[in-house]
Structure formats: structure tokens, C-alpha cells
Short mmCIF file of C-alpha atoms (C1' of nucleotides) and ligand atoms in Angstrom, two decimals:
data_model
loop_
_atom_site.label_atom_id
_atom_site.label_comp_id
_atom_site.label_asym_id
_atom_site.label_seq_id
_atom_site.Cartn_x
_atom_site.Cartn_y
_atom_site.Cartn_z
CA MET Z 1 64.06 57.25 151.57
CA CYS Z 2 66.76 55.11 151.27
CA TYR Z 3 69.59 56.44 148.79
CA TYR Z 4 72.57 53.85 149.44
CA CYS Z 5 70.06 52.29 147.27
CA LEU Z 6 72.33 54.20 144.23
CA GLU Z 7 74.95 51.83 146.22
CA MET Z 8 77.64 55.00 145.87
CA THR Z 9 81.09 53.89 146.35
CA LEU Z 10 82.91 55.50 149.77
CA SER Z 11 85.08 57.38 148.03
CA GLU Z 12 82.07 59.12 146.01
CA GLU Z 13 79.77 60.17 149.07
CA ASP Z 14 83.30 61.50 150.37
CA TYR Z 15 83.51 64.22 147.07
CA ILE Z 16 79.19 64.93 147.91
CA LYS Z 17 79.80 65.66 151.46
CA THR Z 18 83.07 68.12 149.86
CA ILE Z 19 80.72 69.57 147.44
CA TYR Z 20 77.84 70.12 149.72
CA HIS Z 21 80.41 72.20 152.04
CA LEU Z 22 82.51 74.37 149.87
CA SER Z 23 79.20 74.87 147.65
CA ASP Z 24 78.14 76.90 150.94
CA PHE Z 25 74.85 75.75 151.61
CA ASN Z 26 75.00 74.38 147.87
CA SER Z 27 73.87 78.07 146.74
CA LYS Z 28 77.09 78.60 145.19
CA SER Z 29 79.62 76.69 141.95
CA VAL Z 30 82.20 74.68 143.64
CA ALA Z 31 85.66 74.35 141.16
CA THR Z 32 87.84 71.96 140.59
CA ASN Z 33 90.63 73.51 141.78
CA ALA Z 34 88.80 73.71 145.84
CA ILE Z 35 87.63 69.92 145.67
CA ALA Z 36 91.15 68.62 144.86
CA GLU Z 37 92.80 71.33 147.76
CA GLN Z 38 90.17 69.99 150.29
CA MET Z 39 90.06 65.92 149.15
CA LYS Z 40 93.79 65.76 149.07
CA THR Z 41 93.82 64.72 145.00
CA LYS Z 42 95.29 66.03 142.54
CA PRO Z 43 92.80 68.14 139.94
CA SER Z 44 92.49 65.86 137.70
CA SER Z 45 91.05 62.76 139.51
CA VAL Z 46 88.49 65.48 140.13
CA THR Z 47 87.17 65.89 136.63
CA ASP Z 48 87.43 61.76 136.36
CA MET Z 49 84.88 61.55 139.25
CA VAL Z 50 82.77 64.14 138.82
CA LYS Z 51 81.89 62.73 135.37
CA LYS Z 52 80.70 60.03 136.75
CA LEU Z 53 78.65 62.02 139.59
CA SER Z 54 77.17 63.53 136.51
CA GLU Z 55 77.41 60.82 135.42
CA LYS Z 56 74.68 59.41 138.21
CA SER Z 57 73.35 62.81 137.86
CA LEU Z 58 74.13 64.47 141.22
CA VAL Z 59 75.79 67.06 140.86
CA ASN Z 60 75.14 69.10 137.03
CA TYR Z 61 78.08 70.08 135.61
CA LYS Z 62 79.67 71.42 132.13
CA LYS Z 63 83.12 71.91 131.07
CA TYR Z 64 85.76 74.17 132.98
CA GLN Z 65 82.30 75.41 134.96
CA GLY Z 66 82.63 74.43 137.77
CA VAL Z 67 80.05 72.10 139.48
CA LEU Z 68 76.92 72.08 142.04
CA LEU Z 69 74.54 69.14 143.00
CA SER Z 70 71.44 68.16 141.82
CA GLU Z 71 68.93 67.91 144.27
CA LYS Z 72 69.67 64.53 144.65
CA GLY Z 73 73.36 64.92 145.01
CA ARG Z 74 72.50 67.60 148.24
CA LEU Z 75 69.67 64.62 149.93
CA VAL Z 76 72.81 62.25 149.57
CA ALA Z 77 75.63 65.06 151.23
CA LEU Z 78 73.27 65.56 153.91
CA SER Z 79 71.67 61.94 154.60
CA ILE Z 80 76.26 61.52 155.46
CA ILE Z 81 76.38 64.60 157.17
CA ARG Z 82 73.89 63.22 159.37
CA LYS Z 83 75.23 60.21 160.42
CA HIS Z 84 78.91 61.37 160.68
CA ARG Z 85 77.38 64.33 163.11
CA LEU Z 86 75.36 61.27 165.16
CA TRP Z 87 78.27 59.31 165.42
CA GLU Z 88 79.99 62.41 167.31
CA VAL Z 89 77.00 62.66 168.91
CA PHE Z 90 76.97 59.05 170.01
CA LEU Z 91 81.39 58.96 170.28
CA VAL Z 92 81.12 62.27 172.80
CA ASP Z 93 77.95 61.39 174.06
CA LYS Z 94 78.72 57.50 175.76
CA LEU Z 95 81.66 56.54 174.66
CA ASN Z 96 83.73 59.76 176.27
CA PHE Z 97 85.35 60.38 173.66
CA ALA Z 98 86.65 64.52 173.50
CA TRP Z 99 85.55 66.90 171.70
CA ASP Z 100 88.30 67.11 169.41
CA GLU Z 101 89.08 63.83 168.54
CA VAL Z 102 86.15 62.39 166.90
CA HIS Z 103 86.09 63.11 163.29
CA VAL Z 104 88.13 61.04 161.49
CA VAL Z 105 87.01 58.54 163.68
CA ALA Z 106 83.03 59.56 162.43
CA GLU Z 107 84.47 60.32 158.51
CA GLN Z 108 84.66 56.40 158.45
CA LEU Z 109 81.24 55.75 160.33
CA GLU Z 110 79.33 57.20 158.55
CA HIS Z 111 79.77 55.39 155.49
CA ILE Z 112 77.88 52.59 157.33
CA LYS Z 113 75.46 51.45 155.39
CA SER Z 114 71.93 50.99 157.32
CA ASP Z 115 68.72 53.37 157.65
CA ALA Z 116 67.78 50.38 160.82
CA LEU Z 117 71.07 51.51 162.27
CA ILE Z 118 71.01 55.50 161.62
CA ASP Z 119 67.00 55.10 162.80
CA LYS Z 120 67.56 53.48 166.73
CA LEU Z 121 71.79 55.21 167.37
CA ASP Z 122 68.93 58.75 166.68
CA ALA Z 123 66.83 57.37 169.86
CA HIS Z 124 69.72 56.15 171.90
CA LEU Z 125 70.96 59.61 172.04
CA GLY Z 126 67.66 61.07 172.76
CA TYR Z 127 67.40 62.64 168.76
CA PRO Z 128 69.90 65.38 169.16
CA LYS Z 129 69.84 68.70 167.53
CA VAL Z 130 73.53 69.57 166.91
CA ASP Z 131 76.98 67.49 167.24
CA PRO Z 132 79.47 68.34 169.58
CA HIS Z 133 80.75 71.08 167.07
CA GLY Z 134 77.55 73.02 167.42
CA ASP Z 135 76.84 71.70 163.94
CA PRO Z 136 73.50 71.17 162.95
CA ILE Z 137 72.39 67.26 162.64
CA PRO Z 138 69.28 67.32 159.53
CA ASN Z 139 66.71 65.06 160.09
CA LYS Z 140 65.70 61.28 157.81
CA ASP Z 141 65.12 64.39 155.38
CA GLY Z 142 67.57 66.17 154.88
CA VAL Z 143 65.97 69.27 156.90
CA PHE Z 144 67.81 71.38 159.64
CA THR Z 145 67.86 74.37 161.68
CA LYS Z 146 70.15 76.78 160.74
CA SER Z 147 72.45 77.35 163.29
CA VAL Z 148 75.13 80.41 163.84
CA LYS Z 149 78.27 80.00 165.89
CA LYS Z 150 79.90 83.95 166.19
CA LEU Z 151 82.12 84.40 169.20
CA ILE Z 152 80.94 85.58 172.04
CA SER Z 153 82.93 89.42 172.14
CA GLU Z 154 81.14 89.41 168.38
CA LEU Z 155 77.27 89.16 170.73
CA PRO Z 156 75.12 91.61 172.17
CA VAL Z 157 73.51 91.70 175.71
CA GLY Z 158 70.54 88.76 175.73
CA SER Z 159 71.98 86.37 173.23
CA GLN Z 160 71.72 83.30 174.84
CA GLY Z 161 74.06 79.83 173.32
CA VAL Z 162 75.77 76.81 174.12
CA CYS Z 163 79.59 76.75 174.28
CA VAL Z 164 81.03 74.44 171.54
CA GLY Z 165 84.03 75.21 171.14
CA VAL Z 166 87.80 77.89 171.25
CA ASN Z 167 89.37 79.89 168.93
CA ASP Z 168 92.58 79.96 170.93
CA SER Z 169 93.84 75.83 171.83
CA SER Z 170 96.20 76.52 173.55
CA ALA Z 171 96.89 73.81 176.41
CA ALA Z 172 97.06 77.67 178.69
CA PHE Z 173 93.49 78.57 177.24
CA LEU Z 174 92.03 75.52 178.20
CA LYS Z 175 93.36 74.40 181.70
CA PHE Z 176 91.67 78.42 182.81
CA LEU Z 177 88.93 77.58 181.28
CA ASP Z 178 88.86 74.66 183.41
CA LYS Z 179 89.49 76.26 186.49
CA ASN Z 180 86.94 78.24 185.64
CA LYS Z 181 84.44 75.32 184.86
CA ILE Z 182 83.39 76.44 181.12
CA ALA Z 183 83.39 73.15 179.92
CA LEU Z 184 82.16 73.03 175.75
CA GLY Z 185 78.10 72.13 176.23
CA ASP Z 186 78.22 74.30 178.98
CA THR Z 187 74.85 76.91 177.73
CA PHE Z 188 75.92 80.85 178.15
CA LYS Z 189 73.30 83.86 178.28
CA ILE Z 190 74.86 87.25 178.46
CA LEU Z 191 73.74 89.81 180.65
CA GLU Z 192 76.04 93.20 180.80
CA ILE Z 193 78.91 93.97 178.35
CA GLU Z 194 81.42 96.62 180.13
CA GLU Z 195 81.81 99.15 177.78
CA PHE Z 196 85.65 100.50 179.15
CA ASP Z 197 87.04 97.70 178.74
CA GLY Z 198 85.12 94.82 176.41
CA SER Z 199 84.82 92.72 179.29
CA MET Z 200 81.19 90.45 180.09
CA THR Z 201 78.68 89.01 182.32
CA ILE Z 202 77.48 86.12 181.88
CA SER Z 203 75.43 83.50 183.24
CA THR Z 204 75.86 79.28 183.53
CA ARG Z 205 75.40 77.34 185.38
CA SER Z 206 76.75 77.51 188.32
CA GLY Z 207 75.98 81.23 188.53
CA SER Z 208 76.55 84.08 187.07
CA ILE Z 209 80.66 84.93 185.92
CA ARG Z 210 82.82 87.71 184.18
CA ILE Z 211 84.68 87.39 181.51
CA SER Z 212 87.64 89.41 180.55
CA LYS Z 213 87.25 90.93 176.01
CA GLN Z 214 89.92 88.34 175.82
CA ILE Z 215 88.60 85.13 177.11
CA ALA Z 216 85.38 87.00 175.38
CA THR Z 217 87.05 86.51 171.66
CA ASN Z 218 87.95 82.58 172.05
CA LEU Z 219 84.93 81.39 172.75
CA PHE Z 220 82.30 80.22 170.35
CA LEU Z 221 78.89 79.76 171.23
CA GLU Z 222 76.31 78.28 169.38
CA ILE Z 223 72.70 80.31 168.33
CA VAL Z 224 70.09 77.25 167.19
CA ASP Z 225 67.79 79.11 165.56
CA GLU Z 226 64.66 78.14 166.47
CA GLU Z 227 61.75 77.72 163.86
CA MET Y 1 99.11 45.67 169.14
CA CYS Y 2 98.50 48.30 166.71
CA TYR Y 3 97.56 45.62 163.07
CA TYR Y 4 95.62 48.16 160.86
CA CYS Y 5 99.33 49.32 160.58
CA LEU Y 6 99.87 47.19 157.92
CA GLU Y 7 97.35 48.36 155.58
CA MET Y 8 95.26 46.53 155.33
CA THR Y 9 91.79 46.54 152.82
CA LEU Y 10 88.31 45.94 154.15
CA SER Y 11 88.81 43.15 151.42
CA GLU Y 12 91.77 42.29 152.73
CA GLU Y 13 90.11 41.37 156.33
CA ASP Y 14 87.30 39.68 154.81
CA TYR Y 15 89.75 36.54 153.33
CA ILE Y 16 91.74 36.05 156.58
CA LYS Y 17 88.08 36.21 158.63
CA THR Y 18 86.52 33.72 156.44
CA ILE Y 19 90.02 32.07 156.31
CA TYR Y 20 89.84 32.03 160.12
CA HIS Y 21 87.09 30.01 160.20
CA LEU Y 22 87.27 27.91 157.59
CA SER Y 23 89.98 26.07 159.37
CA ASP Y 24 89.21 25.28 162.42
CA PHE Y 25 90.93 26.99 165.43
CA ASN Y 26 93.40 26.95 162.50
CA SER Y 27 94.11 23.77 162.30
CA LYS Y 28 93.58 22.76 159.51
CA SER Y 29 94.75 24.58 155.20
CA VAL Y 30 92.06 25.81 153.82
CA ALA Y 31 91.02 24.45 149.89
CA THR Y 32 90.75 27.99 147.61
CA ASN Y 33 87.23 26.98 146.31
CA ALA Y 34 85.95 26.75 150.13
CA ILE Y 35 86.98 30.77 149.96
CA ALA Y 36 85.07 31.63 146.86
CA GLU Y 37 82.64 29.48 147.86
CA GLN Y 38 82.20 31.22 151.47
CA MET Y 39 83.33 34.27 149.78
CA LYS Y 40 80.50 34.27 146.51
CA THR Y 41 83.52 35.07 144.68
CA LYS Y 42 85.65 32.85 142.20
CA PRO Y 43 88.48 30.22 142.99
CA SER Y 44 91.01 31.97 140.68
CA SER Y 45 89.75 35.93 142.42
CA VAL Y 46 90.86 33.61 145.65
CA THR Y 47 94.07 32.41 144.43
CA ASP Y 48 95.43 35.93 143.35
CA MET Y 49 94.24 37.18 146.41
CA VAL Y 50 95.77 34.57 148.01
CA LYS Y 51 99.37 35.16 146.76
CA LYS Y 52 98.97 38.59 148.48
CA LEU Y 53 98.49 37.76 151.17
CA SER Y 54 101.32 35.72 151.42
CA GLU Y 55 103.87 38.50 150.21
CA LYS Y 56 102.41 40.31 153.72
CA SER Y 57 103.39 36.93 154.91
CA LEU Y 58 99.47 37.21 156.72
CA VAL Y 59 99.46 33.39 155.45
CA ASN Y 60 101.32 30.51 154.02
CA TYR Y 61 100.81 28.88 150.68
CA LYS Y 62 102.17 27.00 148.50
CA LYS Y 63 100.46 25.71 144.89
CA TYR Y 64 98.20 23.42 145.30
CA GLN Y 65 98.20 22.88 149.05
CA GLY Y 66 95.80 25.34 150.28
CA VAL Y 67 95.89 28.13 152.26
CA LEU Y 68 96.75 28.34 156.20
CA LEU Y 69 96.85 31.54 158.57
CA SER Y 70 101.21 32.71 159.99
CA GLU Y 71 101.18 33.54 163.17
CA LYS Y 72 99.69 37.32 162.67
CA GLY Y 73 97.59 36.72 160.72
CA ARG Y 74 95.31 34.84 163.10
CA LEU Y 75 96.05 37.34 165.06
CA VAL Y 76 94.73 39.62 162.32
CA ALA Y 77 91.34 37.61 161.94
CA LEU Y 78 90.53 37.90 165.60
CA SER Y 79 90.60 41.53 166.13
CA ILE Y 80 88.60 41.60 163.02
CA ILE Y 81 86.06 39.30 164.75
CA ARG Y 82 86.91 41.01 168.11
CA LYS Y 83 85.64 43.73 166.69
CA HIS Y 84 82.77 42.23 164.76
CA ARG Y 85 81.29 40.81 168.03
CA LEU Y 86 81.78 43.69 169.80
CA TRP Y 87 79.89 45.73 167.84
CA GLU Y 88 77.34 42.87 167.22
CA VAL Y 89 76.77 43.43 171.24
CA PHE Y 90 76.31 46.90 170.92
CA LEU Y 91 74.08 46.44 168.45
CA VAL Y 92 71.81 44.44 170.93
CA ASP Y 93 71.80 45.76 173.64
CA LYS Y 94 72.30 49.31 173.60
CA LEU Y 95 70.94 49.76 170.63
CA ASN Y 96 67.63 47.13 170.55
CA PHE Y 97 68.63 45.25 167.51
CA ALA Y 98 67.11 41.81 167.63
CA TRP Y 99 70.21 38.93 167.56
CA ASP Y 100 69.15 37.54 164.31
CA GLU Y 101 69.69 41.22 163.00
CA VAL Y 102 72.81 42.22 163.99
CA HIS Y 103 75.94 40.17 161.61
CA VAL Y 104 74.85 42.24 157.87
CA VAL Y 105 75.81 45.53 160.02
CA ALA Y 106 78.72 43.76 162.24
CA GLU Y 107 79.77 42.89 158.91
CA GLN Y 108 80.86 46.27 157.84
CA LEU Y 109 81.36 48.11 161.27
CA GLU Y 110 84.02 45.59 162.17
CA HIS Y 111 86.12 47.47 159.70
CA ILE Y 112 85.95 50.99 161.27
CA LYS Y 113 90.02 52.02 162.25
CA SER Y 114 90.44 53.10 165.57
CA ASP Y 115 91.86 51.32 168.11
CA ALA Y 116 90.92 54.21 170.97
CA LEU Y 117 87.75 53.41 169.47
CA ILE Y 118 87.30 49.61 170.61
CA ASP Y 119 88.86 50.03 174.17
CA LYS Y 120 86.10 52.68 174.46
CA LEU Y 121 83.17 50.84 173.30
CA ASP Y 122 84.49 47.64 174.82
CA ALA Y 123 84.08 49.26 178.51
CA HIS Y 124 80.66 51.05 177.33
CA LEU Y 125 80.33 47.32 177.08
CA GLY Y 126 81.17 46.32 180.57
CA TYR Y 127 83.43 43.67 179.29
CA PRO Y 128 81.29 41.85 178.00
CA LYS Y 129 82.51 37.39 177.23
CA VAL Y 130 80.45 36.91 174.76
CA ASP Y 131 78.77 37.79 171.52
CA PRO Y 132 74.77 37.68 170.92
CA HIS Y 133 74.97 34.72 169.28
CA GLY Y 134 77.32 32.72 172.31
CA ASP Y 135 80.64 32.93 170.69
CA PRO Y 136 83.90 34.21 172.72
CA ILE Y 137 85.08 37.69 172.01
CA PRO Y 138 88.80 37.53 172.40
CA ASN Y 139 90.78 40.45 174.31
CA LYS Y 140 93.21 42.60 172.33
CA ASP Y 141 95.71 40.00 172.72
CA GLY Y 142 93.78 37.34 170.54
CA VAL Y 143 92.89 35.63 173.86
CA PHE Y 144 89.78 33.91 174.56
CA THR Y 145 87.53 31.06 176.08
CA LYS Y 146 86.68 28.29 173.73
CA SER Y 147 82.99 27.42 174.94
CA VAL Y 148 81.16 24.70 173.29
CA LYS Y 149 77.66 25.55 171.70
CA LYS Y 150 74.87 22.30 172.09
CA LEU Y 151 71.37 21.31 172.40
CA ILE Y 152 69.76 21.29 175.40
CA SER Y 153 68.97 17.47 175.16
CA GLU Y 154 72.58 16.71 174.37
CA LEU Y 155 73.39 17.87 177.73
CA PRO Y 156 73.64 15.92 180.83
CA VAL Y 157 71.46 17.37 184.37
CA GLY Y 158 73.60 19.70 185.40
CA SER Y 159 74.56 21.05 183.47
CA GLN Y 160 74.29 25.13 182.44
CA GLY Y 161 74.54 27.75 180.49
CA VAL Y 162 73.04 30.62 178.40
CA CYS Y 163 70.32 29.78 175.44
CA VAL Y 164 72.28 31.66 172.70
CA GLY Y 165 69.62 30.19 169.80
CA VAL Y 166 67.30 28.63 168.28
CA ASN Y 167 67.36 24.99 165.55
CA ASP Y 168 64.23 25.62 164.40
CA SER Y 169 63.60 29.62 163.80
CA SER Y 170 59.77 28.73 162.59
CA ALA Y 171 57.01 31.92 164.22
CA ALA Y 172 55.69 28.79 165.38
CA PHE Y 173 58.78 27.73 167.35
CA LEU Y 174 59.79 31.89 168.78
CA LYS Y 175 55.73 32.25 170.02
CA PHE Y 176 55.86 29.95 171.96
CA LEU Y 177 59.27 30.12 173.26
CA ASP Y 178 57.57 33.85 174.97
CA LYS Y 179 54.96 32.56 176.27
CA ASN Y 180 56.85 30.61 178.39
CA LYS Y 181 59.08 33.25 179.09
CA ILE Y 182 62.16 31.35 177.39
CA ALA Y 183 64.39 33.82 175.82
CA LEU Y 184 67.76 34.91 173.96
CA GLY Y 185 70.44 35.77 177.04
CA ASP Y 186 68.49 33.11 179.68
CA THR Y 187 70.65 31.30 181.79
CA PHE Y 188 68.97 27.95 182.57
CA LYS Y 189 69.91 24.31 184.50
CA ILE Y 190 69.45 21.70 183.79
CA LEU Y 191 67.88 19.58 186.49
CA GLU Y 192 65.78 16.65 185.72
CA ILE Y 193 65.69 14.44 182.70
CA GLU Y 194 62.30 12.17 181.78
CA GLU Y 195 63.79 9.11 180.52
CA PHE Y 196 60.07 7.41 179.77
CA ASP Y 197 59.67 10.41 177.18
CA GLY Y 198 63.50 12.71 177.16
CA SER Y 199 61.29 15.66 178.71
CA MET Y 200 62.98 17.69 180.87
CA THR Y 201 63.00 20.01 184.06
CA ILE Y 202 64.77 22.92 183.92
CA SER Y 203 65.54 26.09 186.70
CA THR Y 204 65.47 29.02 185.12
CA ARG Y 205 64.84 32.74 186.53
CA SER Y 206 60.67 32.60 186.75
CA GLY Y 207 61.21 29.39 188.26
CA SER Y 208 61.36 25.63 186.94
CA ILE Y 209 59.70 24.54 183.94
CA ARG Y 210 59.34 21.00 182.71
CA ILE Y 211 60.67 21.33 178.09
CA SER Y 212 59.23 18.43 176.46
CA LYS Y 213 62.12 17.02 174.03
CA GLN Y 214 61.30 18.65 171.46
CA ILE Y 215 61.88 22.10 172.08
CA ALA Y 216 65.06 19.71 174.11
CA THR Y 217 66.27 19.50 170.36
CA ASN Y 218 65.41 23.17 168.97
CA LEU Y 219 67.37 24.63 171.79
CA PHE Y 220 71.10 25.90 172.30
CA LEU Y 221 72.84 26.71 175.27
CA GLU Y 222 76.40 28.17 175.38
CA ILE Y 223 78.29 26.30 178.29
CA VAL Y 224 81.63 29.06 178.56
CA ASP Y 225 84.50 26.68 179.36
CA GLU Y 226 86.42 29.00 182.94
CA GLU Y 227 90.12 28.21 182.60
"C1'" DA T 1 97.85 2.25 135.10
"C1'" DA T 2 95.28 4.65 132.47
"C1'" DT T 3 91.35 7.66 132.08
"C1'" DT T 4 87.83 10.78 134.17
"C1'" DA T 5 86.65 13.69 136.97
"C1'" DA T 6 87.19 17.50 140.60
"C1'" DT T 7 90.16 21.53 142.23
"C1'" DT T 8 93.47 25.12 141.33
"C1'" DT T 9 96.55 27.78 139.08
"C1'" DT T 10 96.78 30.81 134.80
"C1'" DA T 11 96.20 34.55 130.89
"C1'" DG T 12 94.19 37.71 129.78
"C1'" DA T 13 90.22 41.33 130.75
"C1'" DC T 14 87.96 45.52 133.28
"C1'" DA T 15 86.34 48.56 136.34
"C1'" DA T 16 87.63 51.84 139.85
"C1'" DA T 17 90.02 55.32 141.42
"C1'" DA T 18 94.24 57.46 141.92
"C1'" DC T 19 98.36 59.25 139.20
"C1'" DT T 20 101.73 62.22 135.96
"C1'" DA T 21 103.15 64.72 131.77
"C1'" DA T 22 100.82 67.55 128.62
"C1'" DA T 23 97.33 70.25 125.69
"C1'" DA T 24 92.72 73.94 125.34
"C1'" DA T 25 90.20 76.97 127.89
"C1'" DA T 26 89.63 81.18 131.34
"C1'" DT T 27 91.48 84.69 133.50
"C1'" DT T 28 94.42 88.40 134.87
"C1'" DG T 29 97.82 92.00 133.75
"C1'" DT T 30 99.80 95.34 130.56
"C1'" DA M 1 94.54 93.39 122.52
"C1'" DC M 2 97.28 89.33 123.17
"C1'" DA M 3 100.33 88.07 126.17
"C1'" DA M 4 101.22 85.18 131.17
"C1'" DT M 5 99.24 82.81 134.17
"C1'" DT M 6 95.86 79.97 136.40
"C1'" DT M 7 92.14 76.48 135.96
"C1'" DT M 8 90.71 72.35 134.16
"C1'" DT M 9 90.56 68.81 131.10
"C1'" DT M 10 92.55 64.88 128.61
"C1'" DA M 11 95.89 61.50 127.40
"C1'" DG M 12 97.87 57.70 128.43
"C1'" DT M 13 99.73 54.43 133.11
"C1'" DT M 14 98.79 51.76 137.80
"C1'" DT M 15 96.88 49.39 141.72
"C1'" DT M 16 93.89 47.12 143.43
"C1'" DG M 17 89.86 43.48 143.10
"C1'" DT M 18 86.76 41.36 139.86
"C1'" DC M 19 86.00 38.16 135.56
"C1'" DT M 20 86.52 34.37 132.27
"C1'" DA M 21 88.52 30.81 129.42
"C1'" DA M 22 91.83 28.06 129.15
"C1'" DA M 23 95.24 25.23 131.21
"C1'" DA M 24 98.05 22.32 134.93
"C1'" DT M 25 97.34 19.65 139.20
"C1'" DT M 26 95.91 16.73 141.75
"C1'" DA M 27 92.25 13.95 142.91
"C1'" DA M 28 89.29 9.64 142.10
"C1'" DT M 29 87.78 6.13 139.11
"C1'" DT M 30 86.89 1.84 136.39
MN1 MN H 1 84.03 60.00 154.98
MN1 MN H 2 81.28 67.95 163.79
MN1 MN H 3 83.11 42.32 156.70
MN1 MN H 4 77.57 36.98 166.10
#
DNA sequence: AATTAATTTTAGACAAAACTAAAAAATTGT
DNA sequence: ACAATTTTTTAGTTTTGTCTAAAATTAATT
């Protein structure tokens, strides 16, 4: 399918994406003010744009009732999200950007219009399933495996996942992780939880290590639901 | 230097690039009509835009006198051309696009604003000197080695260069090249020219071959002037 | 030199995407 | 229930980049 045949502007695309994200998997209708805040614009501008998107039947909109993406709009949103996340993988895996530097650039790259480009990029990256932040990458048809991102401290013994983020991004904590050879992208499995102090034993590439409760509450693990 | 701090729009950037290309290395002033034709827009629109670019002192403009890039404008043009050509190399070398498919996509990618991105892309590609069409890639400061693109038939014995294009792009000719293992990107050296029929002996990776005058008039060689 | 032709600029209009200020509707608190 | 507050929409501007039609300037021909 070729969504950009709709001739969408960059601004329209960003609105569609924002509405998708605010709708919680397109389940609840989104308020004008929420969109305005997210897009750093004014509610009146949002109303104007929402009317236009409604004209193009990308959203369902009734005055004062909030807005929800149509099926067409949902697919457009997912195709932009797909591009955004594939570019983020490219920036980290191929150009050696840090995982926290890529968002701004991907925000631009996601608007490049070329099906061939994104297909070939996908192949070049080895068809990744998640982006550097652990968020799932939809396929061409907008299908993706929902993923759960949780703090290690919230998981039971036996859980397994990829380390995709930190809660505490202080230099001290990041230095600590480095020292203990814990890096974004590593796969962890929870082996044991000590009731006494909440510390945990987890297995990593380089063997099993013990982490304090404080560390466990500051590391996010990405559990991909295989289905 | 950080040219996008000028906050240039996509449209302004395309105008600057077009003016540079039409000015023949910024040596002669460019006519309004020429810009309009190239940009597929109307002369009146060009006049409007040229006034704005003049306000930003990117071009030197006097009514009815045509337009020329200022030094600032020339550097902006070269930074866009640098990005365009680096992306073209990426598309061909890394994503396996054909050399004649990349221009349209690069026309979009050249407007992505991020110094870090283009630096890292440059490194990832191994600091290429020319793009897939044999055109030179300016460095960060807008410096590039001028290159000459000539038909093989116009060159003397001893000339050496990289095959960067075809004059005749018919399927028949391209198939012929394939059969004789002549590909874009190959380095050729002219060993001998037969006065009788104008045929030539050239050395390639896979030994030396003989090509007819007709072939020699349909293949472009890129001779980079090392300086 | 004068007329004709081509090029370039001006004037006025329009669509996209933003804004401010004010009106209208929905929500909340008493 | 109704006044106060919040949310949303409308009305009227602005900027950017385009357009058409008409006027001004320059170039080309006789
Ligand atoms: Mn964006
Ligand atoms: Mn991401
Ligand atoms: Mn362009
Ligand atoms: Mn090129």
C-alpha cells in the first residue's frame, strides 16, 4: 500500500502520529487540548487541522467530542511510526549514534516518502523487530507485536527481556552501568529475588550478577510478546 | 559552520541549489526564466523568492539583472549538494539502489538538518570523493576537487578514470555492457586507439578488452583532478 | 530609430498552517 | 440548579509559497 499517495504534508503526518500516540492504541478519543500541548501549538490550530484531517477521512471528528483515527488514519500513523523506528535503528546500529540522540533526527527522517527506500532500509538492518528504545516496529501492513516495557523490580523470577532504558539517567548511574558491563541492548533473565532486601540475581552475556533493589527500579526491560 | 542555523525552508534550499547549478560554478549570473524552468514554477514566483533570498543576503540581485549567489549562498548550496551526494552514495553502496534511481530520494534527504548525521554518514561511507554519477562531493568547508566527465571517445591514450555514466541508456546497450562485464564504478585505462576504425583497447579489472568507436561514444569516464 | 518580441517585475489572489481574541459549549462545584 | 471554570470552536490576521493577469523593462528586428 502506498499511503503517501494521499499527498500528506509533514504537518498533517505529525498530527496523525500524535493523535495515534495519545489515543492509547486508538482505543480512546483524544482531546483538542492534549493534541495542542503535545504538538506545542494552540487549541485553535488543532481544531483547524482536525477539520482538514476529517475532510480527508483520516479521523472521525464531531464538534466538542474529541477525535479518533479512522482505519485509514491508523494505517498512516503506523507507517510513519514504522519509518521513525527503522531510522532510529539505522542511526544507532549503523551510524553509532547513542540511543538517546536519535529521536530528533528520526522526527525528520520519518517524513521521507519512498516505499523502496524503507523496504531496502528494513532489509539492510536485518528486519529488526524493535527500535533502540524497545518499541516495536510495525511491518508494512501495520502489524506489530505489542511489547511490554517494565522495570526489572516489577518482574517475577524467570522473566526475560532486553534492557532498553533507564529510569535514572544521571551520569553517576550510567557510569555505574558501564562499570558493571550493563549496556542497552543486553538480554537479561531474572534468576532469583532475595526477599530480605529485594536484590536480584540476573543472568547476562558475561555470566550472572547480583543487583540491588535500587538498580532494579531504574532499569527498563523490554518483554516482547511472541504470538 | 552550521548553515541551517539560518533556518532555511526546503523551498529556499532548492532555489539556492538550482541557482548554483545554473550559474556554472557561480561564474555567470542566472536568469529568472531559467530558474523558473528548472524549478517547474513561474517567473513571478522566482522574482518573489529571489527578493527574499536577497534580504537574507544569500544572493546578489538587482532588478532585471539576473541573480548570483553571495559567498554565504555559495556555501549553503555546497552544503546541500554535499548532503545530496552523500545520500546518493549511501543509497547505492549500502541499500543497493541502482545509480539511476537515487536522485528523487536524495532530493528529499538533502534537506534533513543535522550536522552530526552527515558527519557520521560520511564516515560510515568511508569518506567518498564522488557520488554514483561521478560528481564530486564537497567537504564540510565546501571544498571539492573539480572533476571532468568525458566520453571515452574524446580521451587520448593513457587516460584513466572511473566509468560513471552512459550516453545511450537503451536496454540493448545496458545489456551489452552487462555481457562484457562493464559496470558503473569500474576503472578503465585507455591503452591503444586504432586509427582505422576508432576502436580502442582499454584495461579493466578483468584484463584488457577491445571496444568499438560506437561504444566509446556512449560511455562517460570520470577523471578526477587530484590537486 | 522605431516597432515587435521576449523577459522580468508588480499587483492582487489563494491555500496551508500558524496565531490572538472572543464566543460558545461542556464540565465542575456549591 | 446555576454560577464559575475549563475546554473547544469561531472569526479575523499573518507568513510562506504559489498563481494569473497586466505592466514595465530589455533585447531583437526591421
Ligand atoms: Mn516528524
Ligand atoms: Mn524510539
Ligand atoms: Mn530538494
Ligand atoms: Mn548525483
